[in-house]
Coordinates of C-alpha atoms in Angstrom, one line a residue:
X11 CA 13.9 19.7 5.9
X12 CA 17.4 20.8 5.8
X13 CA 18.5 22.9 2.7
X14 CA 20.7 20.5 1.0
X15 CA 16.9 18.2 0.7
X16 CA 14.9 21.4 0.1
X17 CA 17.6 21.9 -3.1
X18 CA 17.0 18.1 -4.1
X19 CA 13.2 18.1 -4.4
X20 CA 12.8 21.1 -6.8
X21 CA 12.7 18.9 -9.6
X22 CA 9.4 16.9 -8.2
X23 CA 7.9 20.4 -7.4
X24 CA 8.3 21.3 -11.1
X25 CA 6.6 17.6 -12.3
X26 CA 3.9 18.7 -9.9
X27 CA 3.1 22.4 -11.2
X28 CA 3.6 20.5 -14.7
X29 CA 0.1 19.0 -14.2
X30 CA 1.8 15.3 -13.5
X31 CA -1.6 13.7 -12.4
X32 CA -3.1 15.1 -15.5
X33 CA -0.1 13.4 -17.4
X34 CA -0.8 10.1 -15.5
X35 CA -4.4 10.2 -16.1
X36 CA -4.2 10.6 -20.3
X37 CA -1.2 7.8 -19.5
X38 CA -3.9 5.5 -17.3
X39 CA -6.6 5.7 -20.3
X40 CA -4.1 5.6 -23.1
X41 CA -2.9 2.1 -21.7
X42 CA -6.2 1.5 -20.9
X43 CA -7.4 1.7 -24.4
X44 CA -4.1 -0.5 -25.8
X45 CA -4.5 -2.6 -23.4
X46 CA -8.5 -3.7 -24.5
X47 CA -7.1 -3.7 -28.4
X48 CA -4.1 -6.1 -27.1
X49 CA -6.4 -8.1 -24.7
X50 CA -7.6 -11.7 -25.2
X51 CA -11.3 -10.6 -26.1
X52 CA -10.4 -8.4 -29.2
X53 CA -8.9 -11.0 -31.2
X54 CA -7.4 -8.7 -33.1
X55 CA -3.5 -9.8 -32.7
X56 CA -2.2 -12.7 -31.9
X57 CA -1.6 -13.7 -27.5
X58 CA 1.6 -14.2 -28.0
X59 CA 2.9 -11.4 -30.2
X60 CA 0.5 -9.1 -27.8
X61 CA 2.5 -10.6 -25.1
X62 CA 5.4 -9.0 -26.7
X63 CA 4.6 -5.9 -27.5
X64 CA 3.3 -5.0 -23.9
X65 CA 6.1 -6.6 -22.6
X66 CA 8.2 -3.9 -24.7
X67 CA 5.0 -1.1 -23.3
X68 CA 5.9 -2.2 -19.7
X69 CA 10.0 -1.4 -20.2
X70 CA 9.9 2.2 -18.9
X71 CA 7.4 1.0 -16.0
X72 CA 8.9 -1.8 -14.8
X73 CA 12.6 0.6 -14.9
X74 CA 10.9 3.0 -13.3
X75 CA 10.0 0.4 -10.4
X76 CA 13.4 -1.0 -10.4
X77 CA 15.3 2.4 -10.1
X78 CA 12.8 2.7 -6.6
X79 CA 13.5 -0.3 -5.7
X80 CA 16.9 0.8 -6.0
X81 CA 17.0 3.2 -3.2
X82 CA 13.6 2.8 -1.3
X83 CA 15.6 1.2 1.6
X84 CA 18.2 3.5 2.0
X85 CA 15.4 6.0 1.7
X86 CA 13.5 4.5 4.3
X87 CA 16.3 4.3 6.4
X88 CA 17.6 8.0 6.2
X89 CA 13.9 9.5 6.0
X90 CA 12.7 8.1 9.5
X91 CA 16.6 8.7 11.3
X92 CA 16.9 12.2 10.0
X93 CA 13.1 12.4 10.7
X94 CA 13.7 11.5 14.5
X95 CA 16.7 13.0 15.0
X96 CA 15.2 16.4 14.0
X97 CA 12.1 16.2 16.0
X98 CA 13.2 17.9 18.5
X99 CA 13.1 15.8 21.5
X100 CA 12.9 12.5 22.7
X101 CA 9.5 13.8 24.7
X102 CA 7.8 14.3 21.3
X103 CA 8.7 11.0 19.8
X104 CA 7.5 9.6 23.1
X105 CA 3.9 11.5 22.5
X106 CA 3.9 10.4 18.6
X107 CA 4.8 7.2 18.9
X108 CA 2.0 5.1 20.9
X109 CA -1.0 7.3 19.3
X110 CA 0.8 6.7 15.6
X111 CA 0.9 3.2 16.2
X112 CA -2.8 3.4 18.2
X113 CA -4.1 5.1 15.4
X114 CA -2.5 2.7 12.7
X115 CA -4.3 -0.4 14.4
X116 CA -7.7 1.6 14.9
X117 CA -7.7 2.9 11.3
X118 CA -7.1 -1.0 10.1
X119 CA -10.1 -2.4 12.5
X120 CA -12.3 -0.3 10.9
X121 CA -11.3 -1.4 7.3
X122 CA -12.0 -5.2 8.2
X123 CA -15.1 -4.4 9.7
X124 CA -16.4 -2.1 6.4
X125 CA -14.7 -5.0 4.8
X126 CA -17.2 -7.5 6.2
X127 CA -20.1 -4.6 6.1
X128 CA -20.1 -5.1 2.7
X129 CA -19.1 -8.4 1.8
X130 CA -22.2 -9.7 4.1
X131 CA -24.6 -6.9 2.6
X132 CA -23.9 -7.5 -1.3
X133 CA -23.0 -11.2 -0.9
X134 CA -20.7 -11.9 -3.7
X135 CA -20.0 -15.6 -3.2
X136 CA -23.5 -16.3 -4.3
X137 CA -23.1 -14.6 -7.8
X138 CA -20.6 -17.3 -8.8
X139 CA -21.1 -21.1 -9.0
X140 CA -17.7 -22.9 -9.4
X141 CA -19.5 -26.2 -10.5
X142 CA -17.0 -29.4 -10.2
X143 CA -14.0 -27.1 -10.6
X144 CA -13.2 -27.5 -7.1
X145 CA -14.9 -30.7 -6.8
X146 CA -11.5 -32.3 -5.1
X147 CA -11.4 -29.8 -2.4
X148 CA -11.6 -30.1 0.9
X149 CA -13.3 -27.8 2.8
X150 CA -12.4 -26.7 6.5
X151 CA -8.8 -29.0 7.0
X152 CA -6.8 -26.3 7.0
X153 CA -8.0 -24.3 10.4
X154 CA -5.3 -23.0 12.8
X155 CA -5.8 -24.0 16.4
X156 CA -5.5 -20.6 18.4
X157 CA -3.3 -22.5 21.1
X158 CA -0.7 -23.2 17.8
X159 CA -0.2 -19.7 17.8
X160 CA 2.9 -18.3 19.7
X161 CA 2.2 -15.3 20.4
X162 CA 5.4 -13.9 22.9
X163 CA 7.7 -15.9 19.9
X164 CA 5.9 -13.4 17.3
X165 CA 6.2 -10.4 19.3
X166 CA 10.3 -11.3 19.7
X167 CA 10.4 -12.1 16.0
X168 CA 9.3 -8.6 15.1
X169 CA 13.0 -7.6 16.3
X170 CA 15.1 -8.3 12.8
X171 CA 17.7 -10.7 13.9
X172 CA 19.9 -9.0 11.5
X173 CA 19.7 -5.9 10.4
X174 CA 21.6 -6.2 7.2
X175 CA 20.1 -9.1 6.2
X176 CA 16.2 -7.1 6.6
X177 CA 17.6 -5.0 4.2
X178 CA 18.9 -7.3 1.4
X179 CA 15.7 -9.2 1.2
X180 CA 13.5 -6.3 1.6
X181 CA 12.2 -7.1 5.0
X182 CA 10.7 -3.1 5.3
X183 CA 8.8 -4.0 8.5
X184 CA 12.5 -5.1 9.8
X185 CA 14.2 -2.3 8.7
X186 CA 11.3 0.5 9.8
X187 CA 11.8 -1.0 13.8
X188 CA 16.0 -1.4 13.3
X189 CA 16.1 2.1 12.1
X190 CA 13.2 3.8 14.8
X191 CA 15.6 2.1 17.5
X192 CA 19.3 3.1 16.1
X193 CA 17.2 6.4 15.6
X194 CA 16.3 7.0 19.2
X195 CA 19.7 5.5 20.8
X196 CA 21.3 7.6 18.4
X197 CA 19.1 10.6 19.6
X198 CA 21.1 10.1 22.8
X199 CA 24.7 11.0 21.6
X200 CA 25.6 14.2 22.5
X201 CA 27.9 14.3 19.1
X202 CA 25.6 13.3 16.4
X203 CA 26.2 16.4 13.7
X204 CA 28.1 14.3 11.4
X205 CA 26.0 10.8 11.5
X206 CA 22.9 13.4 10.9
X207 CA 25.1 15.0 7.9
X208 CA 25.4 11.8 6.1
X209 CA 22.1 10.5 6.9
X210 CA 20.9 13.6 4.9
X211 CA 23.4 12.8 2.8
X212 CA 22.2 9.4 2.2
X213 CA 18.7 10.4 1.8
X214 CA 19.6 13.5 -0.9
X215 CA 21.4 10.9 -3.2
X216 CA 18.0 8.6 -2.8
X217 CA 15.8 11.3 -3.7
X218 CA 18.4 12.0 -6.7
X219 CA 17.8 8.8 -8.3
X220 CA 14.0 9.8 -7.4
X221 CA 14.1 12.1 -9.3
X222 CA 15.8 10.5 -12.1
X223 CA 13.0 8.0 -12.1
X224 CA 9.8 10.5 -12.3
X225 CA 11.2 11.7 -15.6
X226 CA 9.8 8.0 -16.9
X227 CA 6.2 8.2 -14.7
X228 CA 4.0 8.8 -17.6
X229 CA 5.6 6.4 -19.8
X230 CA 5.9 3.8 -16.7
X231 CA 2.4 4.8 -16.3
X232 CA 0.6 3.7 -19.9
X233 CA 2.8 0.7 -19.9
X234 CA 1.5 -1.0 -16.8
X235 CA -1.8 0.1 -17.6
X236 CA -1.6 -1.7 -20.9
X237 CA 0.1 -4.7 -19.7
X238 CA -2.6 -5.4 -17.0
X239 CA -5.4 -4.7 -18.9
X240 CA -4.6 -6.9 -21.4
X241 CA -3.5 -9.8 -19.4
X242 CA -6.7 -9.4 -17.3
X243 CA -9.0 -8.9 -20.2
X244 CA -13.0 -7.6 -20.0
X245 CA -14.4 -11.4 -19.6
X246 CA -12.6 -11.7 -16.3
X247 CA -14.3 -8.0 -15.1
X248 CA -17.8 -9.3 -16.3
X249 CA -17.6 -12.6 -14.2
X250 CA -16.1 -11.3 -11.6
X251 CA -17.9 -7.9 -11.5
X252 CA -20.2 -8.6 -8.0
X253 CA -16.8 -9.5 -5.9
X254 CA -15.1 -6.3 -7.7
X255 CA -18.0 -4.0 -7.1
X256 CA -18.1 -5.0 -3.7
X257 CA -14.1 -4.6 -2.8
X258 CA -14.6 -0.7 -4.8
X259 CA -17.1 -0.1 -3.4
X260 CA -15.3 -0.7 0.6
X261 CA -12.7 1.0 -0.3
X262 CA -14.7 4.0 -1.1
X263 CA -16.7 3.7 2.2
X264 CA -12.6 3.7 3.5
X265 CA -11.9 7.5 1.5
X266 CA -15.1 8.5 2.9
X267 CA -13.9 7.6 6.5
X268 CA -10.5 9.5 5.8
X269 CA -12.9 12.6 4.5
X270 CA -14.9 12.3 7.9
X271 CA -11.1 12.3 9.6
X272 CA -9.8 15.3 8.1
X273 CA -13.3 17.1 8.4
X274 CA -14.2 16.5 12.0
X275 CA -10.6 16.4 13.5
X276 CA -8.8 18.9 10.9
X277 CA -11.4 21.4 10.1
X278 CA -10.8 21.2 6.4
X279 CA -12.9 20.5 3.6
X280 CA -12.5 16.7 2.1
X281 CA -12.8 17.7 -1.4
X282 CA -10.0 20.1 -1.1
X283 CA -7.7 17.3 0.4
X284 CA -9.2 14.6 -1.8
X285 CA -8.1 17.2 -4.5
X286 CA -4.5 18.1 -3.1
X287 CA -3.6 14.5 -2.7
X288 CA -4.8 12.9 -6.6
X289 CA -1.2 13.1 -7.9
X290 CA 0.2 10.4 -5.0
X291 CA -3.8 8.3 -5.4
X292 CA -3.0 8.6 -9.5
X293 CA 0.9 7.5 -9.4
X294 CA -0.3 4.4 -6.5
X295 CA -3.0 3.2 -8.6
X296 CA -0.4 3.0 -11.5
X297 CA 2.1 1.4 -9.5
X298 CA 0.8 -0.6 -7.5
X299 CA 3.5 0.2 -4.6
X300 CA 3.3 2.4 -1.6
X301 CA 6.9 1.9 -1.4
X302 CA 7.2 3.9 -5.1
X303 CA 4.9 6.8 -4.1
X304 CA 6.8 7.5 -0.9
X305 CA 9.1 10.7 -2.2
X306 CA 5.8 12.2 -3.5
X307 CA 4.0 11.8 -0.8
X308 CA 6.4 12.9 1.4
X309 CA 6.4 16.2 -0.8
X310 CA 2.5 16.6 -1.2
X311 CA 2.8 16.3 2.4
X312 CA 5.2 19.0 3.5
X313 CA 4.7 21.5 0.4
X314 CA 1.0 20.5 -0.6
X315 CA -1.0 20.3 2.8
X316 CA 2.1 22.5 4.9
X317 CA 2.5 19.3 7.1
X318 CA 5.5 20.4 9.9
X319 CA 8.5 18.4 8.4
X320 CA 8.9 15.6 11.7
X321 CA 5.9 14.9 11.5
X322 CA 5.7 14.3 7.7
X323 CA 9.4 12.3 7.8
X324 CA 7.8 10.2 10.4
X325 CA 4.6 9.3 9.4
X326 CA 5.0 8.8 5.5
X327 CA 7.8 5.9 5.8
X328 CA 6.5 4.4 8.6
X329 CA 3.2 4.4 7.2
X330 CA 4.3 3.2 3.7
X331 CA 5.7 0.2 5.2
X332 CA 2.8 -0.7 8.1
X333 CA -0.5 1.6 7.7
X334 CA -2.5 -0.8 4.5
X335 CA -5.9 0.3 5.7
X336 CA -6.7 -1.2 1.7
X337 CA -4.4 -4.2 1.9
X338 CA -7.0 -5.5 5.1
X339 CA -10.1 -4.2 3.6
X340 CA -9.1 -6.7 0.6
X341 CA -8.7 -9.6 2.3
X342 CA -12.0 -9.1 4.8
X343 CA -14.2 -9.0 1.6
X344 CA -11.8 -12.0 -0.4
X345 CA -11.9 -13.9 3.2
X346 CA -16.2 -13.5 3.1
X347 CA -16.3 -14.2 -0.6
X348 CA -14.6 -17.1 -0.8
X349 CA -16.2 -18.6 2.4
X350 CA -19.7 -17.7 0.2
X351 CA -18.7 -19.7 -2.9
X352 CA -17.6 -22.9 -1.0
X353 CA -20.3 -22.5 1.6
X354 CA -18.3 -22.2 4.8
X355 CA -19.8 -21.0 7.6
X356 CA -17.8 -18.6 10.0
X357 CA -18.4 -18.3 13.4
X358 CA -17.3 -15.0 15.6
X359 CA -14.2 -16.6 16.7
X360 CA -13.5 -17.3 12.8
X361 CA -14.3 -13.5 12.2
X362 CA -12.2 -11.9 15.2
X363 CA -9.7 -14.7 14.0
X364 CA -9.7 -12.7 10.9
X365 CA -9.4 -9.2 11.9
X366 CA -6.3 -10.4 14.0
X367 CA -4.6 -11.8 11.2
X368 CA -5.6 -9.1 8.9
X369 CA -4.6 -6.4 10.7
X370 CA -1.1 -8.1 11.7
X371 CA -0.4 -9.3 8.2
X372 CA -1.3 -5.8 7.2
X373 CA 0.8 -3.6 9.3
X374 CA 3.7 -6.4 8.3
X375 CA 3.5 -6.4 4.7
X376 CA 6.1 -5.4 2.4
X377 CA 5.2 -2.5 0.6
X378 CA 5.4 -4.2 -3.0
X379 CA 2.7 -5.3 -6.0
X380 CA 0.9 -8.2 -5.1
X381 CA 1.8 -9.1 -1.6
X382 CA -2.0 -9.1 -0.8
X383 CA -2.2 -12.7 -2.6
X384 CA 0.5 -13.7 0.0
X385 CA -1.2 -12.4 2.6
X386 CA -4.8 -13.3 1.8
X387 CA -3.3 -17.4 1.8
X388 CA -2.6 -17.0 5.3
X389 CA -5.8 -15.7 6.4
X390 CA -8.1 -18.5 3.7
X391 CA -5.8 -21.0 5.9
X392 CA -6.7 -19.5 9.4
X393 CA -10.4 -20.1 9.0
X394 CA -10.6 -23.3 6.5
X395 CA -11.2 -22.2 3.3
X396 CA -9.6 -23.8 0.7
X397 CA -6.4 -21.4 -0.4
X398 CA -6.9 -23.3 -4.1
X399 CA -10.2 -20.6 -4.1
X400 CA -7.5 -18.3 -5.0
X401 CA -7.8 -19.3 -8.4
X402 CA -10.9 -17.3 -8.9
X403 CA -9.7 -14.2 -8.5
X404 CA -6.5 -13.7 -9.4
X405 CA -7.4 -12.6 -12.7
X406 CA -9.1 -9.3 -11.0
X407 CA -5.8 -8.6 -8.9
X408 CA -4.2 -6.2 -10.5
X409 CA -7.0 -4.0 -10.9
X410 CA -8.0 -4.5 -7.3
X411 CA -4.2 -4.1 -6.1
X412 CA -4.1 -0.8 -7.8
X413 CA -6.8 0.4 -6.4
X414 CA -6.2 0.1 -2.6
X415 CA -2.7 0.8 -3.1
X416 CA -4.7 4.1 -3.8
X417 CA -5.9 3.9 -0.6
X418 CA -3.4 2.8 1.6
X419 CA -1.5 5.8 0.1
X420 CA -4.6 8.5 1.0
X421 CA -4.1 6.7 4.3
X422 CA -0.5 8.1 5.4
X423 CA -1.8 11.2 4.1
X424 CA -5.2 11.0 6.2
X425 CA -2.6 10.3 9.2
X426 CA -0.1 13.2 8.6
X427 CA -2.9 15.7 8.5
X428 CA -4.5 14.5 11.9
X429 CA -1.6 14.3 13.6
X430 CA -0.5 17.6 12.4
X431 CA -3.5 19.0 13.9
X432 CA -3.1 16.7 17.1
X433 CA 0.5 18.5 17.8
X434 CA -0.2 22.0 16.5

């Protein structure tokens, strides 16, 4: 990290030190505890002046979202170019590169299939009985024909069309493959000093505003906490409680596997790294956004587990944007789920149909709150079962998108400490 950077993250080495994930976790059960008083089961205020006052609770969280949002793209951007163009040399990007990408794919495999381990073990579906709610419903008309799918089309498509365009609508997955490519031509130009200069200049004024923004992360924190929990309310936990359970309890089994990673491959003790890495897991689960935790991952990365800076500047941005090892656990288990309560049946083809979506919609999903609703649509559709199933548990979202935005965060973390070994 050039000195200029090293300069700009002080101030997040001082919120560390300052105990931040204990601040977030007395924010977490603060909100928590507003949240049931504010919720629809305690009937003690009125829904709509609760809506109001957590609307008012959420003001510093959703700011400090915003102010991310602000600068996560030019942050993106600058982290991976001056994260390539300081590697070293094109031969290690060429070594890094396939077995990053290999190792993304292989990682999100294995979440579907725990995903499905435990769906079919526990059987959630056949806890709830949706009676003639869905009585209208038709089962199975919406399966996708393999042959429909253009597969040479898709792989073109990945290339952004325009790269300014990725970048005003948020398109990360664009924006991570135009900037890897301008990286690596750019990587070729003899005279690149001052193009490196203001990419680090670029990304030291992102991580400023960063910085400005962690200042609100135990107030953003209590707010968003209160705000879901009393939209979502305890009645929706209790009904819903098999399905949740079940989606916990895989992405568990998925922390475990990153503990077996960093214990076999690494040499070091899970707990330890579990316990190094709680301030990104705590400041995910609040958020909701991989995107948001990026700049203290990165830092847990290179000053918490001594990950060698190219690697770190590669593998956190890259992996914010495409490694949601969570994100396709969640949808295996919804997929199975929902195909329990409406009583489709799913062949292997319909199951290897659904890790190849998953994992593609995965490793393409914005880096944003709620985009596993989008994606789980897509996959209901691909297999027949009625998207309007949706309905059922949307009210357990926010809880479940908190927590494997947790994971999906221990994930880039997993991945910068194997490959760190990898190319000791």
């Amino acid at each position: 990290m050039s000195n200029v950077l090293k300069q700009k993250s002080k101030h997040i080495s001082l919120l560390l030190k300052s105990k931040l994930w204990l601040q977030v976790l007395v924010a977490m059960l603060l909100g928590l505890a507003f949240g049931i008083m504010l919720g629809p089961d305690s009937n003690l205020v009125r829904p709509e002046l609760a809506a109001l006052i957590t609307d008012w609770f959420a003001l510093p969280g959703n700011l400090f979202l915003q102010m991310i949002r602000l600068v996560i793209i030019p942050l993106i951007f600058s982290s991976i170019a001056v994260g390539i163009l300081t590697s070293g040399s094109p031969s290690f990007l060429k070594k890094i590169g396939p077995r990053l990408i290999l190792y993304f794919i292989v990682t999100t495999v294995i979440a579907v299939i725990i995903g499905f381990f435990v769906a079919f073990l526990i059987q959630p579906g056949s806890y709830v009985e949706v009676g003639n709610s869905f009585s209208d419903v038709v089962v199975g008309q919406e399966f996708v024909d393999i042959k429909e799918i253009n597969i040479p089309e898709a792989l073109v498509n990945l290339l952004p069309h325009n790269p300014l365009e990725s970048m005003v609508n948020g398109d990360m997955l664009g924006v991570v493959i135009f900037t890897i490519i301008f990286s690596l031509a750019l990587l070729m130009v003899k005279k690149r000093n001052v193009t490196l200069h203001v990419l680090e200049t670029v990304q030291h004024a992102s991580l400023t505003v960063v910085k400005w923004a962690m200042h609100l992360i135990p107030f953003a924190v209590f707010g968003l906490m209160a705000k879901a929990t009393s939209q979502i309310g305890m009645t929706t936990f209790a009904g819903l409680f098999m399905y949740i359970f079940t989606v916990l309890l895989g992405l568990f089994l998925i922390l475990v596997m990153y503990g077996l990673i960093v214990f076999i491959f690494v040499g070091k003790n899970p707990f330890k790294f579990m316990s190094e890495i709680k301030d990104a897991q705590l400041l995910a689960f609040s958020t909701s956004s991989s995107a948001a935790v990026m700049p203290l991952s990165m830092k847990i990365a290179e000053d918490g587990l001594k990950i060698k800076k190219n690697i770190a500047r590669i593998i956190i941005p890259i992996g914010a944007t495409i490694n949601m090892n969570g994100t396709a656990l969640y949808q295996s288990v919804a997929t199975i789920f929902l195909a329990q309560v409406f009583g489709v049946e799913l062949s292997i083809f319909s199951l290897l149909l659904i890790v190849a979506i998953t994992v593609g919609a995965s490793i393409g999903a914005p880096s944003a709150p709620g985009i596993g609703i989008v994606i789980l649509t897509t996959v209901l559709a691909s297999v027949g079962i009625p998207i309007e199933g949706i309905a059922l548990i949307l009210g357990a979202d926010r809880l479940l998108d908190m927590s494997r935005t947790s994971v999906n965060v221990s994930g880039d973390l997993t991945a910068c400490e194997f490959f760190n070994k990898v190319f000791k």
